[in-house]
Amino acid sequence: MTGWDGLEFGEAVGERLRRARREGLSMNRAAPDGILVGLIGVSEQVLHRPDLPQAVLETAIGHPDRNVRGGLAEYRGGTMRFSRTGTRTCVPLTADQWSRLVLAEAGSQWRYSVAALAADAGVSLTEEAYEAVATVRSHAVRADAASLPGLPGRLLAALASDPAAAVRAAVCEAAWAELRDEVRDRLTGDPAEVVRRAVAVARHEEVPVTGELFHTLHGKYGTVETLRLEQDLAARLCADEEPSVRRRLAENPTWALTWSPCSPPIRSTPYASPYRCGPS
């Protein structure tokens, strides 16, 4: 064969059938590595093979087309296949391979996206790859990078001193427990209100969230089931007119709900079912 879009399947064969044959060939288990390598960038299915040989994976990782590298990362990161016995059937990428995928991306958002897919796959990157994501020019991406699991402590400390307040706040939200005491003290007295607010939320186990703080939070009702709340605030939310708020509060494991003004009165007599037969 001299080309994938030429006449290798015959002059009378249309493009639709040629494409179908290429896709079928890409999933053929008997296809040699050289054929699969040649199909990269031509076949949409070849990267979806769960049993791709390492030679084909390495070619895809070093491919100049971002769509090829991104397709490999997306399939290996978010849609891993499992057999009926529960074992992983998709050949996973190693930490070094994931890191090279991250470093191959020039755009900051693309770097973070690949790093996030690696995190979804349960893989920790090399320190060089983490640094490439955490030191990009975009402060929005640096803020997202703070939530990456496995981020080295020195990079977390650097992000905690970032010039952008949004980045410092993101560090408080994502990794407060991993920060050193001196870094926590500095962030607690940060001049930016958004950072101090993030610190207050991060410390909710020590100091319950007050009503004043709660009403300043973005997406505040999404935090009802996760944050430790002041008793007065919890009582007000228990009487909220929105049933979804009350349901979320009921699912909050940090609030011991012993009694609420919304609770029905306790019956003093046994419940009598209208369907219970009387004495015979």
mmCIF file of C-alpha atoms in Angstrom:
data_model
loop_
_atom_site.group_PDB
_atom_site.id
_atom_site.type_symbol
_atom_site.label_atom_id
_atom_site.label_comp_id
_atom_site.label_asym_id
_atom_site.label_seq_id
_atom_site.Cartn_x
_atom_site.Cartn_y
_atom_site.Cartn_z
ATOM 1 C CA MET A 1 0.000 0.000 0.000
ATOM 2 C CA THR A 2 1.282 3.417 -0.904
ATOM 3 C CA GLY A 3 -1.317 5.608 0.729
ATOM 4 C CA TRP A 4 -4.362 5.452 2.935
ATOM 5 C CA ASP A 5 -6.590 7.690 0.834
ATOM 6 C CA GLY A 6 -5.493 6.616 -2.633
ATOM 7 C CA LEU A 7 -6.591 3.646 -4.713
ATOM 8 C CA GLU A 8 -5.420 0.834 -2.453
ATOM 9 C CA PHE A 9 -8.983 -0.461 -2.165
ATOM 10 C CA GLY A 10 -9.835 -0.057 -5.860
ATOM 11 C CA GLU A 11 -10.938 2.808 -8.048
ATOM 12 C CA ALA A 12 -14.604 1.901 -7.848
ATOM 13 C CA VAL A 13 -14.696 2.080 -4.038
ATOM 14 C CA GLY A 14 -16.031 5.324 -2.600
ATOM 15 C CA GLU A 15 -14.542 7.274 0.298
ATOM 16 C CA ARG A 16 -17.229 6.095 2.703
ATOM 17 C CA LEU A 17 -16.357 2.432 2.136
ATOM 18 C CA ARG A 18 -12.622 3.117 2.208
ATOM 19 C CA ARG A 19 -13.043 4.851 5.559
ATOM 20 C CA ALA A 20 -15.073 1.937 6.902
ATOM 21 C CA ARG A 21 -12.378 -0.489 5.793
ATOM 22 C CA ARG A 22 -9.654 1.598 7.450
ATOM 23 C CA GLU A 23 -11.607 1.648 10.704
ATOM 24 C CA GLY A 24 -12.092 -2.108 10.521
ATOM 25 C CA LEU A 25 -8.398 -2.640 9.840
ATOM 26 C CA SER A 26 -7.464 -0.451 12.805
ATOM 27 C CA MET A 27 -9.395 -2.792 15.133
ATOM 28 C CA ASN A 28 -8.030 -5.984 13.581
ATOM 29 C CA ARG A 29 -5.981 -7.783 16.233
ATOM 30 C CA ALA A 30 -3.812 -9.374 13.549
ATOM 31 C CA ALA A 31 -2.760 -6.010 12.097
ATOM 32 C CA PRO A 32 1.017 -5.499 12.557
ATOM 33 C CA ASP A 33 2.448 -2.504 14.408
ATOM 34 C CA GLY A 34 3.560 -0.830 11.185
ATOM 35 C CA ILE A 35 0.027 -0.808 9.805
ATOM 36 C CA LEU A 36 -1.394 0.602 13.050
ATOM 37 C CA VAL A 37 1.265 3.309 13.147
ATOM 38 C CA GLY A 38 0.335 4.277 9.598
ATOM 39 C CA LEU A 39 -3.318 4.561 10.595
ATOM 40 C CA ILE A 40 -2.610 7.129 13.342
ATOM 41 C CA GLY A 41 -4.118 10.423 12.270
ATOM 42 C CA VAL A 42 -6.087 8.683 9.507
ATOM 43 C CA SER A 43 -8.343 6.316 11.438
ATOM 44 C CA GLU A 44 -10.532 7.631 14.245
ATOM 45 C CA GLN A 45 -10.747 4.228 15.900
ATOM 46 C CA VAL A 46 -7.130 3.181 16.112
ATOM 47 C CA LEU A 47 -6.508 5.113 19.344
ATOM 48 C CA HIS A 48 -9.596 3.488 20.870
ATOM 49 C CA ARG A 49 -8.036 0.047 20.771
ATOM 50 C CA PRO A 50 -7.605 -1.151 24.356
ATOM 51 C CA ASP A 51 -4.623 -3.338 23.387
ATOM 52 C CA LEU A 52 -2.467 -0.847 21.504
ATOM 53 C CA PRO A 53 1.186 -1.976 21.362
ATOM 54 C CA GLN A 54 3.778 0.262 23.016
ATOM 55 C CA ALA A 55 5.300 1.167 19.637
ATOM 56 C CA VAL A 56 1.952 2.607 18.530
ATOM 57 C CA LEU A 57 1.430 4.415 21.847
ATOM 58 C CA GLU A 58 4.870 6.001 21.605
ATOM 59 C CA THR A 59 4.167 7.169 18.054
ATOM 60 C CA ALA A 60 0.878 8.744 19.153
ATOM 61 C CA ILE A 61 2.535 10.472 22.129
ATOM 62 C CA GLY A 62 5.138 12.070 19.867
ATOM 63 C CA HIS A 63 2.700 12.846 17.032
ATOM 64 C CA PRO A 64 2.808 16.466 15.798
ATOM 65 C CA ASP A 65 -1.006 16.684 15.568
ATOM 66 C CA ARG A 66 -2.517 17.913 18.818
ATOM 67 C CA ASN A 67 -5.787 16.144 18.022
ATOM 68 C CA VAL A 68 -3.986 12.800 17.950
ATOM 69 C CA ARG A 69 -2.263 13.409 21.287
ATOM 70 C CA GLY A 70 -5.469 14.770 22.790
ATOM 71 C CA GLY A 71 -7.484 11.801 21.563
ATOM 72 C CA LEU A 72 -5.027 9.408 23.133
ATOM 73 C CA ALA A 73 -5.102 11.285 26.445
ATOM 74 C CA GLU A 74 -8.888 11.524 26.493
ATOM 75 C CA TYR A 75 -9.456 7.844 25.816
ATOM 76 C CA ARG A 76 -6.756 6.617 28.187
ATOM 77 C CA GLY A 77 -7.758 9.104 30.900
ATOM 78 C CA GLY A 78 -11.524 9.157 31.086
ATOM 79 C CA THR A 79 -12.970 6.055 29.430
ATOM 80 C CA MET A 80 -10.864 3.109 30.583
ATOM 81 C CA ARG A 81 -12.485 -0.189 29.633
ATOM 82 C CA PHE A 82 -13.104 -2.986 32.088
ATOM 83 C CA SER A 83 -13.827 -6.627 31.381
ATOM 84 C CA ARG A 84 -16.745 -8.536 32.820
ATOM 85 C CA THR A 85 -14.527 -9.696 35.668
ATOM 86 C CA GLY A 86 -13.769 -6.112 36.653
ATOM 87 C CA THR A 87 -10.156 -6.111 35.474
ATOM 88 C CA ARG A 88 -8.763 -3.280 33.364
ATOM 89 C CA THR A 89 -8.434 -4.323 29.741
ATOM 90 C CA CYS A 90 -7.054 -1.055 28.352
ATOM 91 C CA VAL A 91 -3.274 -0.714 28.245
ATOM 92 C CA PRO A 92 -2.610 2.236 30.618
ATOM 93 C CA LEU A 93 -0.114 4.997 30.013
ATOM 94 C CA THR A 94 2.791 5.228 32.435
ATOM 95 C CA ALA A 95 3.592 8.321 34.504
ATOM 96 C CA ASP A 96 6.431 9.136 32.123
ATOM 97 C CA GLN A 97 4.158 8.847 29.078
ATOM 98 C CA TRP A 98 1.493 11.059 30.653
ATOM 99 C CA SER A 99 4.147 13.601 31.592
ATOM 100 C CA ARG A 100 5.467 13.710 28.033
ATOM 101 C CA LEU A 101 1.937 14.319 26.777
ATOM 102 C CA VAL A 102 1.656 17.272 29.166
ATOM 103 C CA LEU A 103 5.033 18.706 28.188
ATOM 104 C CA ALA A 104 4.226 18.358 24.475
ATOM 105 C CA GLU A 105 1.416 20.908 24.779
ATOM 106 C CA ALA A 106 2.353 24.541 24.199
ATOM 107 C CA GLY A 107 -0.988 26.003 25.303
ATOM 108 C CA SER A 108 -1.562 26.410 29.028
ATOM 109 C CA GLN A 109 -5.178 25.212 28.962
ATOM 110 C CA TRP A 110 -4.220 22.146 26.928
ATOM 111 C CA ARG A 111 -1.475 21.304 29.427
ATOM 112 C CA TYR A 112 -3.896 21.447 32.316
ATOM 113 C CA SER A 113 -6.513 19.410 30.446
ATOM 114 C CA VAL A 114 -4.032 16.587 29.844
ATOM 115 C CA ALA A 115 -2.827 16.754 33.457
ATOM 116 C CA ALA A 116 -6.435 16.548 34.667
ATOM 117 C CA LEU A 117 -7.019 13.475 32.490
ATOM 118 C CA ALA A 118 -3.920 11.879 34.010
ATOM 119 C CA ALA A 119 -5.368 12.576 37.454
ATOM 120 C CA ASP A 120 -8.643 10.929 36.380
ATOM 121 C CA ALA A 121 -6.609 7.873 35.400
ATOM 122 C CA GLY A 122 -5.020 7.826 38.875
ATOM 123 C CA VAL A 123 -1.516 8.659 37.615
ATOM 124 C CA SER A 124 0.919 11.078 39.258
ATOM 125 C CA LEU A 125 3.051 13.146 36.885
ATOM 126 C CA THR A 126 6.742 13.893 37.084
ATOM 127 C CA GLU A 127 7.764 17.038 38.924
ATOM 128 C CA GLU A 128 8.773 18.640 35.628
ATOM 129 C CA ALA A 129 5.273 18.112 34.217
ATOM 130 C CA TYR A 130 3.594 19.477 37.353
ATOM 131 C CA GLU A 131 5.829 22.542 37.191
ATOM 132 C CA ALA A 132 4.954 23.064 33.524
ATOM 133 C CA VAL A 133 1.272 23.299 34.493
ATOM 134 C CA ALA A 134 1.669 25.295 37.715
ATOM 135 C CA THR A 135 3.898 28.007 36.229
ATOM 136 C CA VAL A 136 1.955 28.921 33.079
ATOM 137 C CA ARG A 137 1.157 32.553 32.296
ATOM 138 C CA SER A 138 -2.611 32.165 32.702
ATOM 139 C CA HIS A 139 -3.643 32.755 36.314
ATOM 140 C CA ALA A 140 -6.903 30.841 35.686
ATOM 141 C CA VAL A 141 -4.932 27.722 34.769
ATOM 142 C CA ARG A 142 -2.604 28.176 37.741
ATOM 143 C CA ALA A 143 -5.690 28.287 39.960
ATOM 144 C CA ASP A 144 -6.947 25.046 38.412
ATOM 145 C CA ALA A 145 -3.511 23.470 38.832
ATOM 146 C CA ALA A 146 -3.772 23.888 42.608
ATOM 147 C CA SER A 147 -6.400 21.145 42.676
ATOM 148 C CA LEU A 148 -4.247 18.543 40.912
ATOM 149 C CA PRO A 149 -3.569 15.592 43.248
ATOM 150 C CA GLY A 150 0.095 14.889 43.809
ATOM 151 C CA LEU A 151 1.237 18.466 43.220
ATOM 152 C CA PRO A 152 4.637 18.817 44.969
ATOM 153 C CA GLY A 153 4.730 20.849 48.173
ATOM 154 C CA ARG A 154 7.140 23.446 46.807
ATOM 155 C CA LEU A 155 4.748 24.194 43.945
ATOM 156 C CA LEU A 156 1.809 24.476 46.348
ATOM 157 C CA ALA A 157 3.833 26.935 48.441
ATOM 158 C CA ALA A 158 4.679 28.920 45.311
ATOM 159 C CA LEU A 159 1.016 29.061 44.282
ATOM 160 C CA ALA A 160 0.115 30.163 47.809
ATOM 161 C CA SER A 161 2.349 33.213 47.192
ATOM 162 C CA ASP A 162 1.045 33.818 43.668
ATOM 163 C CA PRO A 163 0.489 37.469 42.674
ATOM 164 C CA ALA A 164 -3.096 36.640 41.643
ATOM 165 C CA ALA A 165 -5.512 36.496 44.578
ATOM 166 C CA ALA A 166 -7.683 33.956 42.761
ATOM 167 C CA VAL A 167 -4.760 31.526 42.678
ATOM 168 C CA ARG A 168 -4.049 31.937 46.394
ATOM 169 C CA ALA A 169 -7.733 31.386 47.134
ATOM 170 C CA ALA A 170 -7.749 28.238 44.987
ATOM 171 C CA VAL A 171 -4.847 26.837 47.008
ATOM 172 C CA CYS A 172 -6.812 27.385 50.222
ATOM 173 C CA GLU A 173 -9.854 25.608 48.802
ATOM 174 C CA ALA A 174 -7.984 22.659 47.310
ATOM 175 C CA ALA A 175 -5.027 21.958 49.577
ATOM 176 C CA TRP A 176 -5.435 23.689 52.942
ATOM 177 C CA ALA A 177 -4.562 20.538 54.884
ATOM 178 C CA GLU A 178 -1.294 20.142 52.966
ATOM 179 C CA LEU A 179 0.035 23.642 53.642
ATOM 180 C CA ARG A 180 2.638 24.366 56.325
ATOM 181 C CA ASP A 181 1.614 26.343 59.391
ATOM 182 C CA GLU A 182 3.548 29.456 58.368
ATOM 183 C CA VAL A 183 1.868 29.450 54.954
ATOM 184 C CA ARG A 184 -1.556 29.096 56.583
ATOM 185 C CA ASP A 185 -0.854 31.994 58.931
ATOM 186 C CA ARG A 186 0.151 34.208 56.023
ATOM 187 C CA LEU A 187 -2.961 33.333 54.045
ATOM 188 C CA THR A 188 -5.193 33.919 57.068
ATOM 189 C CA GLY A 189 -4.035 37.542 57.115
ATOM 190 C CA ASP A 190 -4.047 37.968 53.333
ATOM 191 C CA PRO A 191 -5.031 41.476 52.175
ATOM 192 C CA ALA A 192 -7.445 40.080 49.550
ATOM 193 C CA GLU A 193 -10.964 39.422 50.828
ATOM 194 C CA VAL A 194 -11.451 36.491 48.438
ATOM 195 C CA VAL A 195 -8.456 34.736 50.000
ATOM 196 C CA ARG A 196 -9.597 35.361 53.575
ATOM 197 C CA ARG A 197 -13.036 34.030 52.626
ATOM 198 C CA ALA A 198 -11.454 30.900 51.160
ATOM 199 C CA VAL A 199 -9.453 30.438 54.370
ATOM 200 C CA ALA A 200 -12.632 30.713 56.439
ATOM 201 C CA VAL A 201 -14.313 28.050 54.336
ATOM 202 C CA ALA A 202 -11.230 25.808 54.483
ATOM 203 C CA ARG A 203 -11.248 26.064 58.294
ATOM 204 C CA HIS A 204 -14.935 25.138 58.628
ATOM 205 C CA GLU A 205 -14.059 22.085 60.735
ATOM 206 C CA GLU A 206 -12.408 24.361 63.310
ATOM 207 C CA VAL A 207 -14.715 27.378 63.011
ATOM 208 C CA PRO A 208 -18.244 26.649 61.707
ATOM 209 C CA VAL A 209 -19.427 28.775 58.784
ATOM 210 C CA THR A 210 -21.459 31.770 59.893
ATOM 211 C CA GLY A 211 -24.522 33.141 58.153
ATOM 212 C CA GLU A 212 -22.610 36.265 57.118
ATOM 213 C CA LEU A 213 -19.909 34.191 55.435
ATOM 214 C CA PHE A 214 -22.387 31.745 53.926
ATOM 215 C CA HIS A 215 -24.281 34.427 52.026
ATOM 216 C CA THR A 216 -21.078 35.675 50.376
ATOM 217 C CA LEU A 217 -20.159 32.276 48.919
ATOM 218 C CA HIS A 218 -20.475 31.549 45.235
ATOM 219 C CA GLY A 219 -22.715 28.536 44.703
ATOM 220 C CA LYS A 220 -23.504 28.649 48.420
ATOM 221 C CA TYR A 221 -26.329 26.120 48.364
ATOM 222 C CA GLY A 222 -23.979 23.530 46.904
ATOM 223 C CA THR A 223 -21.955 23.714 50.130
ATOM 224 C CA VAL A 224 -24.869 23.055 52.473
ATOM 225 C CA GLU A 225 -24.198 19.315 52.552
ATOM 226 C CA THR A 226 -20.405 19.544 53.000
ATOM 227 C CA LEU A 227 -19.536 22.449 55.330
ATOM 228 C CA ARG A 228 -19.808 22.585 59.098
ATOM 229 C CA LEU A 229 -22.435 25.248 59.770
ATOM 230 C CA GLU A 230 -23.308 27.353 62.778
ATOM 231 C CA GLN A 231 -26.394 26.056 64.589
ATOM 232 C CA ASP A 232 -28.356 29.268 63.939
ATOM 233 C CA LEU A 233 -27.538 29.114 60.222
ATOM 234 C CA ALA A 234 -28.442 25.428 60.052
ATOM 235 C CA ALA A 235 -31.779 26.101 61.774
ATOM 236 C CA ARG A 236 -32.600 28.855 59.248
ATOM 237 C CA LEU A 237 -31.687 26.596 56.335
ATOM 238 C CA CYS A 238 -33.832 23.832 57.812
ATOM 239 C CA ALA A 239 -36.804 26.161 57.482
ATOM 240 C CA ASP A 240 -35.862 27.233 53.948
ATOM 241 C CA GLU A 241 -38.757 27.227 51.499
ATOM 242 C CA GLU A 242 -36.702 25.253 48.937
ATOM 243 C CA PRO A 243 -36.988 21.487 49.497
ATOM 244 C CA SER A 244 -33.593 20.924 47.803
ATOM 245 C CA VAL A 245 -31.875 23.058 50.462
ATOM 246 C CA ARG A 246 -33.492 21.087 53.271
ATOM 247 C CA ARG A 247 -32.544 17.792 51.606
ATOM 248 C CA ARG A 248 -28.938 18.884 51.259
ATOM 249 C CA LEU A 249 -28.846 19.936 54.888
ATOM 250 C CA ALA A 250 -30.193 16.543 55.928
ATOM 251 C CA GLU A 251 -27.277 14.910 54.063
ATOM 252 C CA ASN A 252 -24.669 17.041 55.845
ATOM 253 C CA PRO A 253 -22.623 14.621 57.987
ATOM 254 C CA THR A 254 -21.151 17.416 60.133
ATOM 255 C CA TRP A 255 -24.447 18.611 61.577
ATOM 256 C CA ALA A 256 -25.990 16.406 64.242
ATOM 257 C CA LEU A 257 -29.671 16.922 63.600
ATOM 258 C CA THR A 258 -31.314 16.104 66.933
ATOM 259 C CA TRP A 259 -34.293 18.410 66.554
ATOM 260 C CA SER A 260 -35.415 21.071 64.164
ATOM 261 C CA PRO A 261 -38.331 23.519 64.036
ATOM 262 C CA CYS A 262 -39.478 21.681 60.878
ATOM 263 C CA SER A 263 -39.731 18.295 62.576
ATOM 264 C CA PRO A 264 -43.233 16.885 63.049
ATOM 265 C CA PRO A 265 -44.387 16.472 66.643
ATOM 266 C CA ILE A 266 -43.563 13.176 68.308
ATOM 267 C CA ARG A 267 -46.615 10.962 68.714
ATOM 268 C CA SER A 268 -47.514 10.115 72.278
ATOM 269 C CA THR A 269 -49.753 7.183 71.283
ATOM 270 C CA PRO A 270 -49.083 4.247 68.993
ATOM 271 C CA TYR A 271 -49.981 4.751 65.369
ATOM 272 C CA ALA A 272 -53.270 3.144 64.446
ATOM 273 C CA SER A 273 -53.418 1.975 60.861
ATOM 274 C CA PRO A 274 -56.800 2.436 59.189
ATOM 275 C CA TYR A 275 -56.254 -0.924 57.535
ATOM 276 C CA ARG A 276 -55.714 -2.830 60.779
ATOM 277 C CA CYS A 277 -58.544 -5.167 61.625
ATOM 278 C CA GLY A 278 -60.217 -4.835 64.989
ATOM 279 C CA PRO A 279 -60.386 -7.578 67.549
ATOM 280 C CA SER A 280 -62.212 -10.645 66.304
#
